[in-house]
Short mmCIF file of C-alpha atoms in Angstrom, two decimals:
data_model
loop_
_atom_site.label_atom_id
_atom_site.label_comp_id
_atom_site.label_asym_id
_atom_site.label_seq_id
_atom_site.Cartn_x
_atom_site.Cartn_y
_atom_site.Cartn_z
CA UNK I 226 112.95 -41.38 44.78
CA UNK I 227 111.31 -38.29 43.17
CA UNK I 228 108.08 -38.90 41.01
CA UNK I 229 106.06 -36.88 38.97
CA UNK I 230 102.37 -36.07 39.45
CA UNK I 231 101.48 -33.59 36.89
CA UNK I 232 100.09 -30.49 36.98
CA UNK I 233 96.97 -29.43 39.28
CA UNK I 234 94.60 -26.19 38.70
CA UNK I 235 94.80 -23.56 41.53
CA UNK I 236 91.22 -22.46 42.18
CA UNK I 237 90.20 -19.61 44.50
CA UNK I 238 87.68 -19.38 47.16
CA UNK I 239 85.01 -16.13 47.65
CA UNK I 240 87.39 -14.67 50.34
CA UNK I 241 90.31 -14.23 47.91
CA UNK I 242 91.97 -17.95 49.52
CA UNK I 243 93.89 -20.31 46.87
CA UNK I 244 93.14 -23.95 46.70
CA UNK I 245 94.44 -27.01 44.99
CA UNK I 246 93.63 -31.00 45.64
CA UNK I 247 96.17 -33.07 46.94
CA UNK I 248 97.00 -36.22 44.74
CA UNK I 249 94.80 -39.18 46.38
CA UNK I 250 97.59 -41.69 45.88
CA UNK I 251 100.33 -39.89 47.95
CA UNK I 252 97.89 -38.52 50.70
CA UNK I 253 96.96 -42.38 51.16
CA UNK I 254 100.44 -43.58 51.17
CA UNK I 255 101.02 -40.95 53.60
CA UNK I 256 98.52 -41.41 55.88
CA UNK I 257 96.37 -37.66 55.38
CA UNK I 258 93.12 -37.78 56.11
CA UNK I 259 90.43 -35.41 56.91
CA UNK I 260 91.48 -32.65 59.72
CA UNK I 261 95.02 -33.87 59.20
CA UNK I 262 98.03 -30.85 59.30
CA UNK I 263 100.11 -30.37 56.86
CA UNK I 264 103.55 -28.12 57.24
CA UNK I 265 104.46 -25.77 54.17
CA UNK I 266 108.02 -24.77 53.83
CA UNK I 267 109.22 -22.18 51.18
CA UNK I 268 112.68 -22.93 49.42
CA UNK I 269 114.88 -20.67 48.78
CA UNK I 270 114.10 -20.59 44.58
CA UNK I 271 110.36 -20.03 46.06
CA UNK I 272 109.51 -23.96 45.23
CA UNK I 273 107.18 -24.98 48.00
CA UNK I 274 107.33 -28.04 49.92
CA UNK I 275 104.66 -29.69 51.94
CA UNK I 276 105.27 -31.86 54.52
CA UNK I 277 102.84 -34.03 56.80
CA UNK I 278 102.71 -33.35 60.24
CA UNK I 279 103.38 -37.42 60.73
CA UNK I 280 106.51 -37.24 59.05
CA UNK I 281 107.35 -34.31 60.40
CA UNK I 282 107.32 -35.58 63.68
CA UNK I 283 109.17 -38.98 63.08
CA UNK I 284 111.84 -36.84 62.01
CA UNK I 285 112.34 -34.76 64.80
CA UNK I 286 112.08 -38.14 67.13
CA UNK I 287 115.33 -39.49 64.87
CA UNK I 288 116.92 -35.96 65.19
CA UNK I 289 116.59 -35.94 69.13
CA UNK I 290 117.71 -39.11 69.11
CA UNK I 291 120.88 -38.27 66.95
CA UNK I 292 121.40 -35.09 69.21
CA UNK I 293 122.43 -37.50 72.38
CA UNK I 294 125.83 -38.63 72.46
CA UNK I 295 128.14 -40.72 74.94
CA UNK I 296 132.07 -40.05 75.43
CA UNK I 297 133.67 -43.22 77.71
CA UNK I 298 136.28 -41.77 79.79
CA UNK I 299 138.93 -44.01 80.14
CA UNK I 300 142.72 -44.05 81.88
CA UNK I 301 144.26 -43.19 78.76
CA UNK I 302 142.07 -40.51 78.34
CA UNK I 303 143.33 -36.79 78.46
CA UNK I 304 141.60 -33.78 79.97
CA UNK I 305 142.72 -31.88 77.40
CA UNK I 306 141.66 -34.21 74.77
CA UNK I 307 137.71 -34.89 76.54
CA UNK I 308 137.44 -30.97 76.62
CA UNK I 309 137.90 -31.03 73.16
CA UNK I 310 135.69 -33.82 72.39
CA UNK I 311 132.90 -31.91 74.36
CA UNK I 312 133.37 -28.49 72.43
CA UNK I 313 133.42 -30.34 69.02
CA UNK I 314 129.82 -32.16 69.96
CA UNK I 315 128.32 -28.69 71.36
CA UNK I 316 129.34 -26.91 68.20
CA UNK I 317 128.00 -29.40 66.16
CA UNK I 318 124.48 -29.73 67.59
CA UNK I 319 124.54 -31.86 70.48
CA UNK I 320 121.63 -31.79 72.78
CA UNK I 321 122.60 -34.31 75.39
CA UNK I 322 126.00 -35.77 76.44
CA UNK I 323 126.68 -38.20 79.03
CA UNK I 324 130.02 -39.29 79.82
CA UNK I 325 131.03 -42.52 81.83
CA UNK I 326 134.10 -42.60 83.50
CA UNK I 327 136.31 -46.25 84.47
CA UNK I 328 138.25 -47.03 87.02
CA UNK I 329 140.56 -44.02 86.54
CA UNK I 330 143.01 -42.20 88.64
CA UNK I 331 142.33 -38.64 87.59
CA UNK I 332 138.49 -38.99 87.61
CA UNK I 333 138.04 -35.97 89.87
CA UNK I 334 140.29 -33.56 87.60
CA UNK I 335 138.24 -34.63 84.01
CA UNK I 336 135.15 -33.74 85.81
CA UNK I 337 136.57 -30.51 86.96
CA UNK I 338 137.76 -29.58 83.88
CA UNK I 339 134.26 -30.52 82.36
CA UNK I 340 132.65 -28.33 84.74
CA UNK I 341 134.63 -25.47 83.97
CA UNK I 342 134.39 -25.74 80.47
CA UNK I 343 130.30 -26.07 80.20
CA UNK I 344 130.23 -23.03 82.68
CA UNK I 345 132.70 -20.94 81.37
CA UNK I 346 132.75 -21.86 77.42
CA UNK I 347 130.08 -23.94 76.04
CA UNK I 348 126.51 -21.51 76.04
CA UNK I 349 123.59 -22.82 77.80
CA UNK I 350 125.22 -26.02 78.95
CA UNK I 351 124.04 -27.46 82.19
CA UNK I 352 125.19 -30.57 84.07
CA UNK I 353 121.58 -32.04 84.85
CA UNK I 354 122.84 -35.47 86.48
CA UNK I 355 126.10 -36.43 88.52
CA UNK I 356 127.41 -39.30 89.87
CA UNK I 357 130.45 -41.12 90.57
CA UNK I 358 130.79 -42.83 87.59
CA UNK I 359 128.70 -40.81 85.40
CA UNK I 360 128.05 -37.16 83.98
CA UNK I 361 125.81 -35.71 81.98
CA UNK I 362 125.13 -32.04 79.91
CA UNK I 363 122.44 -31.03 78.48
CA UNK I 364 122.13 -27.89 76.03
CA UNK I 365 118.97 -25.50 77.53
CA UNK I 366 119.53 -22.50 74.96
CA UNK I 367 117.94 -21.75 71.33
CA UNK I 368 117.79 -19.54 68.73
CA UNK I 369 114.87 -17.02 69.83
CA UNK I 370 116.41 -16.74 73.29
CA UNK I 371 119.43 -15.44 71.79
CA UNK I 372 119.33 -14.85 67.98
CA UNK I 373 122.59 -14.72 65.27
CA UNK I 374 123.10 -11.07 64.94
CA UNK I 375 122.31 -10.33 68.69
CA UNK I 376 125.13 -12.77 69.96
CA UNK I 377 127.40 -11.44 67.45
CA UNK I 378 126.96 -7.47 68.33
CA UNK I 379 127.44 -9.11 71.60
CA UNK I 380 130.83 -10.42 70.83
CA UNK I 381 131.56 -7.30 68.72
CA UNK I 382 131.19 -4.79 72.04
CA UNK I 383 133.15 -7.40 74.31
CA UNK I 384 136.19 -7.84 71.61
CA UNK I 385 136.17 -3.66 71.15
CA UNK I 386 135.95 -3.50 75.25
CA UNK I 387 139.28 -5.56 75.24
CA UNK I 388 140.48 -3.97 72.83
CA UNK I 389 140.42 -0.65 74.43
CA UNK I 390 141.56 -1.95 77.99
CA UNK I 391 144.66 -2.92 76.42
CA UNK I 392 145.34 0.09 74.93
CA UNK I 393 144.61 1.76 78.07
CA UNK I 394 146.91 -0.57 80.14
CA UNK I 395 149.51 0.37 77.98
CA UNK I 396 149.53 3.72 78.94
CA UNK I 397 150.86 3.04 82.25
CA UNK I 398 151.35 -1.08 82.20
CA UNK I 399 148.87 -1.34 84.41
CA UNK I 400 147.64 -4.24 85.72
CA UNK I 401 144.01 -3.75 87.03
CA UNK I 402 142.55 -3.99 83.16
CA UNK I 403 143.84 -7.13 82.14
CA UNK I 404 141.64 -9.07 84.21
CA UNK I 405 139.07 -7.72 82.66
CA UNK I 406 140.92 -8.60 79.20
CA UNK I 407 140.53 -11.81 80.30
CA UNK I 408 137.34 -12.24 80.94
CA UNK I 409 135.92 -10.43 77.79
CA UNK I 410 138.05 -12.41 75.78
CA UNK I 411 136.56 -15.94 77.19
CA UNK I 412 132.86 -14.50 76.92
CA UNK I 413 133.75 -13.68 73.13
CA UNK I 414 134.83 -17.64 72.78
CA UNK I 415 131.36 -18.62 74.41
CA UNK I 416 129.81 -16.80 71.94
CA UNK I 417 131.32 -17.39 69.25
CA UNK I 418 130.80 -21.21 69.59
CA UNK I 419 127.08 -20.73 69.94
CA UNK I 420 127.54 -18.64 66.58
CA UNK I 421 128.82 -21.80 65.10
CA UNK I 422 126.71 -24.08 67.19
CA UNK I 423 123.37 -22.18 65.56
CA UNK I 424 124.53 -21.34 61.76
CA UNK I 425 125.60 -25.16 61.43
CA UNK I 426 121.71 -26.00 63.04
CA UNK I 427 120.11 -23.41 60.55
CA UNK I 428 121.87 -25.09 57.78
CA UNK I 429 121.07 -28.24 58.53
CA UNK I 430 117.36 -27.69 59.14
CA UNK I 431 117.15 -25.04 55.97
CA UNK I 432 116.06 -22.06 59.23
CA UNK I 433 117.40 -19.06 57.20
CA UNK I 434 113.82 -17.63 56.55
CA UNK I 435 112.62 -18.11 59.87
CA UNK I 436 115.69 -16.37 61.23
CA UNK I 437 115.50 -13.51 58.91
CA UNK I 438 118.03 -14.47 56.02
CA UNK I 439 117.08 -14.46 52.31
CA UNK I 440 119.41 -16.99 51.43
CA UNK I 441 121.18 -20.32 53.65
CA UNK I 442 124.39 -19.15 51.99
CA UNK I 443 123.89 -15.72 54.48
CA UNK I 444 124.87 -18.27 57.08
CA UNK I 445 128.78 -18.71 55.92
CA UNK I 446 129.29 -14.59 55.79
CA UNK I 447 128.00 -14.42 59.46
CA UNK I 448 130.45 -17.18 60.09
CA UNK I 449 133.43 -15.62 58.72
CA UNK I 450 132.32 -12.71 60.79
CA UNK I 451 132.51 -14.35 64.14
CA UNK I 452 135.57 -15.66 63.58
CA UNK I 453 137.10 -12.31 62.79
CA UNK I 454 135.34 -10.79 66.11
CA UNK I 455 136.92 -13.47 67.73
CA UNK I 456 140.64 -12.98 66.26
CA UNK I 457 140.48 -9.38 67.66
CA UNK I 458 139.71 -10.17 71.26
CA UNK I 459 142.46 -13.18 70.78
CA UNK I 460 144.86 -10.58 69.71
CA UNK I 461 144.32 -8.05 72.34
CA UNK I 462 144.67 -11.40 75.15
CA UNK I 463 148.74 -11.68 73.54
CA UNK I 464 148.70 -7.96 74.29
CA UNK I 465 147.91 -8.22 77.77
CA UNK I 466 149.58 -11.37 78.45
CA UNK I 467 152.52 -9.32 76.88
CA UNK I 468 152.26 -6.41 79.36
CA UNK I 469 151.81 -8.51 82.56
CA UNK I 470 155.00 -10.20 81.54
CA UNK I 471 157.19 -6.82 81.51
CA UNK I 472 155.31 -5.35 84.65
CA UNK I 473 156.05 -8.38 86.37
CA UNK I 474 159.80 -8.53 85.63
CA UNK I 475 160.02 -4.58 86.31
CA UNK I 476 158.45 -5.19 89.66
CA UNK I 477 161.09 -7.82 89.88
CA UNK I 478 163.57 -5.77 88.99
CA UNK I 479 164.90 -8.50 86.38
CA UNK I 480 164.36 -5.44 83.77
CA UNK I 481 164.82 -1.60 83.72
CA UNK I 482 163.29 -0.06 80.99
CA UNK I 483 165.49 2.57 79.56
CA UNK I 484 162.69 5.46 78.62
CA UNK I 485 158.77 5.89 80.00
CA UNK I 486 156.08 5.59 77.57
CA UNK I 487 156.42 8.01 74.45
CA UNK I 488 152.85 10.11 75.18
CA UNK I 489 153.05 11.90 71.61
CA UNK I 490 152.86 7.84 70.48
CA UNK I 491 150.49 7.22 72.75
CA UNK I 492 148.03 10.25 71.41
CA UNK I 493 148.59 8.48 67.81
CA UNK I 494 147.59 5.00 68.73
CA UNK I 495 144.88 6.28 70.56
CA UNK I 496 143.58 8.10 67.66
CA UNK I 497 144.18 5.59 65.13
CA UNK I 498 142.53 3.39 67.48
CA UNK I 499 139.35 5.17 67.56
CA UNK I 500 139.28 5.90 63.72
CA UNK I 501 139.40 2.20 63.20
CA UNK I 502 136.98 1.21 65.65
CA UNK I 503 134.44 3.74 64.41
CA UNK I 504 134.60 1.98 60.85
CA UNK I 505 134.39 -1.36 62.65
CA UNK I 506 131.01 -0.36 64.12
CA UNK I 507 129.81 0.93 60.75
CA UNK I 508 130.70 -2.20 58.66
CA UNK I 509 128.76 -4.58 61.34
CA UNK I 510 125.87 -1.86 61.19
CA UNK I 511 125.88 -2.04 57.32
CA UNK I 512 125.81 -5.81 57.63
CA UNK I 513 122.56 -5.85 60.05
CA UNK I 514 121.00 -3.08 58.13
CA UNK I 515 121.59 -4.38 54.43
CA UNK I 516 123.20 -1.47 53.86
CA UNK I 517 124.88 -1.92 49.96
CA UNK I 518 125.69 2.13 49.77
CA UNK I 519 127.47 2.52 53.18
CA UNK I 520 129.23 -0.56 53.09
CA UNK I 521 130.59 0.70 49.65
CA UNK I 522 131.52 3.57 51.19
CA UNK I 523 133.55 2.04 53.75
CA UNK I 524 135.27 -0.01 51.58
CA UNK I 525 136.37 2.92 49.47
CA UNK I 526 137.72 4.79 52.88
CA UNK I 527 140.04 1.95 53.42
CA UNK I 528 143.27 3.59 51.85
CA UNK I 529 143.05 6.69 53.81
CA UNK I 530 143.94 4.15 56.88
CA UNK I 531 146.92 2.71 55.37
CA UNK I 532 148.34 6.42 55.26
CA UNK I 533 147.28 6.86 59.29
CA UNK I 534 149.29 3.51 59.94
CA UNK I 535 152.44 4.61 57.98
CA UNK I 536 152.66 7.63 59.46
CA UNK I 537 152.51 6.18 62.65
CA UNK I 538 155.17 3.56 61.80
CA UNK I 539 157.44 6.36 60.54
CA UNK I 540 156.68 7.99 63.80
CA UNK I 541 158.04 4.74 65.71
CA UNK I 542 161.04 4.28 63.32
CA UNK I 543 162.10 8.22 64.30
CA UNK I 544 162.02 7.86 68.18
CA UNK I 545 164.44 6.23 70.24
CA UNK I 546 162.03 3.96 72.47
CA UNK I 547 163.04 0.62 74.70
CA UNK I 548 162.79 -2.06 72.16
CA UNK I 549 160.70 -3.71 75.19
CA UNK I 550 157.44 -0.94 74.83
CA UNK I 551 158.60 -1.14 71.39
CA UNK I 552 157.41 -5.06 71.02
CA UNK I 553 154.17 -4.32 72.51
CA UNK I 554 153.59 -1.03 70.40
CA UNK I 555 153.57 -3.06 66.97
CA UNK I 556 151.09 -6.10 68.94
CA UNK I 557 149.08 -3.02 69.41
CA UNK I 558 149.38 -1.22 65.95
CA UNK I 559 148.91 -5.10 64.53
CA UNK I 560 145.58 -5.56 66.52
CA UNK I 561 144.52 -2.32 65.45
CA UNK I 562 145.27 -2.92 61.85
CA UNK I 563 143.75 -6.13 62.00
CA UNK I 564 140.26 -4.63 62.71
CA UNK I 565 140.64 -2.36 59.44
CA UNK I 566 141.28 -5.27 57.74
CA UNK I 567 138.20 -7.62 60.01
CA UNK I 568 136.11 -4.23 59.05
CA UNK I 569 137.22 -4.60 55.28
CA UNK I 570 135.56 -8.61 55.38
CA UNK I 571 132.55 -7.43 57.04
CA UNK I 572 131.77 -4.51 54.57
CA UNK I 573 132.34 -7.24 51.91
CA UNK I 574 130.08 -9.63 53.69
CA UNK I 575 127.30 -7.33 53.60
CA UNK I 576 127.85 -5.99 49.81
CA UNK I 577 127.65 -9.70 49.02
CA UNK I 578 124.14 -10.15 50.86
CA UNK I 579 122.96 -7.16 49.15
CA UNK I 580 124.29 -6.33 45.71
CA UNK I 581 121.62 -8.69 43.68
CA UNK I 582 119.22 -6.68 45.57
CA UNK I 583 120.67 -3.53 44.60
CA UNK I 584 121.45 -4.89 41.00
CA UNK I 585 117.78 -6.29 39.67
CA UNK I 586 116.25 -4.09 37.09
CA UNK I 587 113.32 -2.30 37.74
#
């Protein structure tokens, strides 16, 4: 229940320092007394909120307390479904996580699958104690080990890496990069839910000025962001999934493709490709920078890749190609066209963090 306390007169020391007095009723009620600490929090309309170190600390015992969670494993339970379970409590703040399992047949295949996903998936997630009948995870990772933007660029060289590979194991359906397709793809997904994991923490806790963000509503841009990083190293996993499937029935001999790879195509996707992924880089760097002119700029460049992509659709349409390389062609040009589009929602992300900046009169 809010109450009012009236006004009270700033004064200021020899040394430049401002001072006020601290209503005698509340710092009673609250327990300050002499040498006590006080924390000071500024809100985002610049209001400024002080908080006593007592409280302070009683809230961060309930918070660690609400951070530990317990999932009973049962013999209806599904792998599938206790994965699930797990991911949802990681991305949502969990610290600690203990599971207890019954008398259940597949006990030894949960916990497998448990292990793989907090090594391979879930950031910073170690299993601390193990035993028969019990498991438990604990999260070990924060924010100034591995910051926002920094796990994000991270996830924004490993989506354009896999990009790239399967571009280049088009060229000759090779196999040897899509392993490596693979793996980037599943390192974007671990990052991506430590994205979410940390933007839903900030939020909660009001962190955007201590992570460098003027405003908490920075936090849903950077999570539209990640998920479009995300959707392009998804899309080039159906690409490689797509050309392992035709190798493998050409090695089979189950399928004979009709004409080798069109290499005038090839030269256009390849270009295209690196057009688009040189604006992609310049719409995340105007979105780290604050840049309000270039990502204007990018925004207005947008049209002259629609006429690059029909051209190379009318390219397609003239040539008389297997409609097998054709398939994987347009999940190519798709994935490609997807990150003008991903580059597009970035460029907007960062005129939106920016243009009341840009806008104030001076």
């Amino acid at each position: 229940m809010e109450r009012e306390l009236g006004y009270r007169t700033v004064q200021s020391t020899g040394r430049g320092s401002f001072i006020m007095s601290l209503p005698k009723k509340w710092a009673q009620e609250v327990g300050i007394e002499k040498g006590s600490q006080i924390a000071l929090k500024i809100m985002e309309d610049m209001s400024l909120v002080l908080i006593p170190r007592r409280m302070e600390e009683k809230r961060n015992e309930k918070s660690e307390i609400s951070k530990e969670y317990f999932i009973k494993v049962s013999q209806r339970s599904d792998v599938k479904s206790v994965c699930r379970r797990l991911t949802s409590l990681y991305e949502t703040g969990a610290e600690l996580i203990h599971l207890s399992f019954e008398n259940i047949e597949n006990r030894k295949e949960i916990k497998k699958a448990v292990t793989d996903l907090s090594r391979n998936l879930l950031l910073g997630t170690e299993i601390v104690e193990e035993t028969a009948e019990e498991m438990s995870l604990q999260v070990l990772i924060n924010h100034p080990e591995l910051p926002i933007e920094k796990a994000i660029s991270r996830m924004a060289n490993l989506s354009i890496s896999a990009h790239e590979d399967s571009i280049i194991a088009l060229h000759n359906l090779e196999q040897a990069k899509l392993s490596y397709i693979y793996q980037r793809r599943l390192d974007v997904e671990r990052l991506n839910l430590y994205v979410v994991r940390q933007l839903k923490y900030g939020i909660e806790h009001n962190l955007f000025g201590e992570w460098g963000f003027e405003t908490s509503k920075e936090f849903l841009g950077y999570r539209l962001v990640a998920n479009d990083i995300r959707n392009i190293a998804g899309n080039s996993h159906n690409i490689a999934k797509n050309i392992e499937t035709l190798r493998r029935l050409i090695d089979d001999k189950l399928l004979f493709l009709k004409d080798n790879l069109d290499e005038e195509i090839y030269a256009q996707i390849d270009s295209f490709n690196s057009s688009t992924q040189q604006l992609f880089k310049e719409s995340l760097e105007s979105l780290f920078k604050r840049d309000y002119v270039q990502a204007d700029r990018i925004l207005s460049r947008l049209e002259s890749f629609l006429m690059l992509e029909n051209d190379l659709i009318t390219l397609l349409l003239s040539k008389k190609i297997d409609p097998n390389l054709l398939s994987i062609y347009r999940l190519v040009l798709d994935n490609t066209r997807a990150i003008v589009e991903y580059s597009k929602e970035i460029a907007e992300v960062a005129l939106n963090r920016t243009v009341e900046n840009v806008s104030v009169k001076s």
